């Protein structure tokens, strides 16, 4: 599944267009590498997302096309969540 679609389907980011923008801004990594919206994700991948004043690290537990909102949190496991300053921008991913 495409990264932007996973972010939207899992409800980590509300809209796919916003997910695209976050990816294009260099604020998402897959397994430690900068990711583009079109990159493919699979079970076991670790995502780092710098978005909305936080740095979120999650592991993908399942990939599904259509998911109800109450099941969306089952698609990933939060490994780490940190607050970041907005002015760090792309530097937040280190």
PDB file of C-alpha atoms in Angstrom:
ATOM      1  CA  UNK A   1       0.000   0.000   0.000  1.00  0.00           C
ATOM      2  CA  UNK A   2       1.191   3.527  -0.721  1.00  0.00           C
ATOM      3  CA  UNK A   3       2.495   5.471   2.263  1.00  0.00           C
ATOM      4  CA  UNK A   4       0.050   8.367   1.853  1.00  0.00           C
ATOM      5  CA  UNK A   5      -2.891   5.982   1.663  1.00  0.00           C
ATOM      6  CA  UNK A   6      -1.705   4.095   4.765  1.00  0.00           C
ATOM      7  CA  UNK A   7      -1.397   7.339   6.733  1.00  0.00           C
ATOM      8  CA  UNK A   8      -4.960   8.254   5.787  1.00  0.00           C
ATOM      9  CA  UNK A   9      -6.498   4.784   6.221  1.00  0.00           C
ATOM     10  CA  UNK A  10      -4.864   4.309   9.634  1.00  0.00           C
ATOM     11  CA  UNK A  11      -6.043   7.798  10.607  1.00  0.00           C
ATOM     12  CA  UNK A  12      -2.546   8.885  11.595  1.00  0.00           C
ATOM     13  CA  UNK A  13      -3.259  11.851   9.288  1.00  0.00           C
ATOM     14  CA  UNK A  14      -6.838  12.883   8.513  1.00  0.00           C
ATOM     15  CA  UNK A  15      -6.625  13.625   4.786  1.00  0.00           C
ATOM     16  CA  UNK A  16      -4.597  12.032   2.002  1.00  0.00           C
ATOM     17  CA  UNK A  17      -3.681  15.423   0.556  1.00  0.00           C
ATOM     18  CA  UNK A  18      -2.201  16.429   3.922  1.00  0.00           C
ATOM     19  CA  UNK A  19      -0.345  13.095   4.053  1.00  0.00           C
ATOM     20  CA  UNK A  20       1.100  13.891   0.605  1.00  0.00           C
ATOM     21  CA  UNK A  21       2.233  17.328   1.771  1.00  0.00           C
ATOM     22  CA  UNK A  22       3.880  15.925   4.899  1.00  0.00           C
ATOM     23  CA  UNK A  23       5.730  13.321   2.815  1.00  0.00           C
ATOM     24  CA  UNK A  24       6.793  15.895   0.206  1.00  0.00           C
ATOM     25  CA  UNK A  25       8.140  18.135   3.001  1.00  0.00           C
ATOM     26  CA  UNK A  26      10.523  15.357   4.067  1.00  0.00           C
ATOM     27  CA  UNK A  27       8.843  14.743   7.410  1.00  0.00           C
ATOM     28  CA  UNK A  28       8.286  10.980   7.084  1.00  0.00           C
ATOM     29  CA  UNK A  29      10.786   8.133   7.248  1.00  0.00           C
ATOM     30  CA  UNK A  30      10.300   4.439   6.566  1.00  0.00           C
ATOM     31  CA  UNK A  31      12.855   2.269   8.369  1.00  0.00           C
ATOM     32  CA  UNK A  32      15.187   5.257   8.805  1.00  0.00           C
ATOM     33  CA  UNK A  33      15.047   6.501   5.207  1.00  0.00           C
ATOM     34  CA  UNK A  34      13.222   9.567   3.942  1.00  0.00           C
ATOM     35  CA  UNK A  35      10.004   8.504   2.262  1.00  0.00           C
ATOM     36  CA  UNK A  36       7.865   9.854  -0.529  1.00  0.00           C
ATOM     37  CA  UNK A  37       4.084   9.550  -0.675  1.00  0.00           C
ATOM     38  CA  UNK A  38       4.285   6.800  -3.303  1.00  0.00           C
ATOM     39  CA  UNK A  39       6.619   4.516  -1.354  1.00  0.00           C
ATOM     40  CA  UNK A  40       5.166   1.130  -0.475  1.00  0.00           C
ATOM     41  CA  UNK A  41       4.702   0.158   3.165  1.00  0.00           C
ATOM     42  CA  UNK A  42       4.301  -3.325   4.573  1.00  0.00           C
ATOM     43  CA  UNK A  43       3.825  -5.071   7.898  1.00  0.00           C
ATOM     44  CA  UNK A  44       6.876  -4.645  10.121  1.00  0.00           C
ATOM     45  CA  UNK A  45       7.984  -1.285   8.690  1.00  0.00           C
ATOM     46  CA  UNK A  46       8.767   1.453  11.213  1.00  0.00           C
ATOM     47  CA  UNK A  47       7.511   4.950  10.384  1.00  0.00           C
ATOM     48  CA  UNK A  48       8.772   8.201  11.919  1.00  0.00           C
ATOM     49  CA  UNK A  49       6.408  11.107  11.308  1.00  0.00           C
ATOM     50  CA  UNK A  50       7.095  14.730  12.270  1.00  0.00           C
ATOM     51  CA  UNK A  51       3.652  16.322  12.183  1.00  0.00           C
ATOM     52  CA  UNK A  52       1.511  18.676  14.278  1.00  0.00           C
ATOM     53  CA  UNK A  53       4.186  19.416  16.858  1.00  0.00           C
ATOM     54  CA  UNK A  54       5.107  15.826  17.587  1.00  0.00           C
ATOM     55  CA  UNK A  55       7.486  13.139  16.418  1.00  0.00           C
ATOM     56  CA  UNK A  56       5.638   9.848  16.250  1.00  0.00           C
ATOM     57  CA  UNK A  57       7.363   6.486  15.763  1.00  0.00           C
ATOM     58  CA  UNK A  58       5.041   3.599  14.881  1.00  0.00           C
ATOM     59  CA  UNK A  59       5.380   0.024  13.683  1.00  0.00           C
ATOM     60  CA  UNK A  60       2.956  -1.175  11.013  1.00  0.00           C
ATOM     61  CA  UNK A  61       0.986  -4.145  12.347  1.00  0.00           C
ATOM     62  CA  UNK A  62      -1.407  -4.645   9.423  1.00  0.00           C
ATOM     63  CA  UNK A  63      -2.173  -3.178   6.029  1.00  0.00           C
ATOM     64  CA  UNK A  64      -5.807  -3.059   4.915  1.00  0.00           C
ATOM     65  CA  UNK A  65      -7.624  -1.088   2.221  1.00  0.00           C
ATOM     66  CA  UNK A  66     -10.904  -0.381   4.017  1.00  0.00           C
ATOM     67  CA  UNK A  67     -10.956  -0.044   7.781  1.00  0.00           C
ATOM     68  CA  UNK A  68     -13.587   1.252  10.184  1.00  0.00           C
ATOM     69  CA  UNK A  69     -12.464   4.086  12.419  1.00  0.00           C
ATOM     70  CA  UNK A  70     -12.525   1.920  15.546  1.00  0.00           C
ATOM     71  CA  UNK A  71     -10.234  -0.635  13.851  1.00  0.00           C
ATOM     72  CA  UNK A  72      -7.747   1.925  12.508  1.00  0.00           C
ATOM     73  CA  UNK A  73      -5.593   1.911  15.660  1.00  0.00           C
ATOM     74  CA  UNK A  74      -5.013  -1.818  15.178  1.00  0.00           C
ATOM     75  CA  UNK A  75      -3.059  -1.047  11.990  1.00  0.00           C
ATOM     76  CA  UNK A  76      -0.080   0.320  13.923  1.00  0.00           C
ATOM     77  CA  UNK A  77       1.629   0.192  17.306  1.00  0.00           C
ATOM     78  CA  UNK A  78       3.035   3.397  18.789  1.00  0.00           C
ATOM     79  CA  UNK A  79       6.671   2.845  19.722  1.00  0.00           C
ATOM     80  CA  UNK A  80       7.504   6.395  20.775  1.00  0.00           C
ATOM     81  CA  UNK A  81       5.832   9.800  20.837  1.00  0.00           C
ATOM     82  CA  UNK A  82       7.687  13.044  21.483  1.00  0.00           C
ATOM     83  CA  UNK A  83       6.707  16.686  21.442  1.00  0.00           C
ATOM     84  CA  UNK A  84       8.829  18.806  19.116  1.00  0.00           C
ATOM     85  CA  UNK A  85       9.130  22.505  18.475  1.00  0.00           C
ATOM     86  CA  UNK A  86       7.476  23.568  15.233  1.00  0.00           C
ATOM     87  CA  UNK A  87      10.502  25.663  14.228  1.00  0.00           C
ATOM     88  CA  UNK A  88      12.661  22.517  13.975  1.00  0.00           C
ATOM     89  CA  UNK A  89      10.796  21.460  10.833  1.00  0.00           C
ATOM     90  CA  UNK A  90      12.727  18.908   8.770  1.00  0.00           C
ATOM     91  CA  UNK A  91      15.537  18.772  11.360  1.00  0.00           C
ATOM     92  CA  UNK A  92      13.191  16.962  13.743  1.00  0.00           C
ATOM     93  CA  UNK A  93      13.848  13.645  12.021  1.00  0.00           C
ATOM     94  CA  UNK A  94      17.554  13.993  12.670  1.00  0.00           C
TER      95      UNK A  94
END
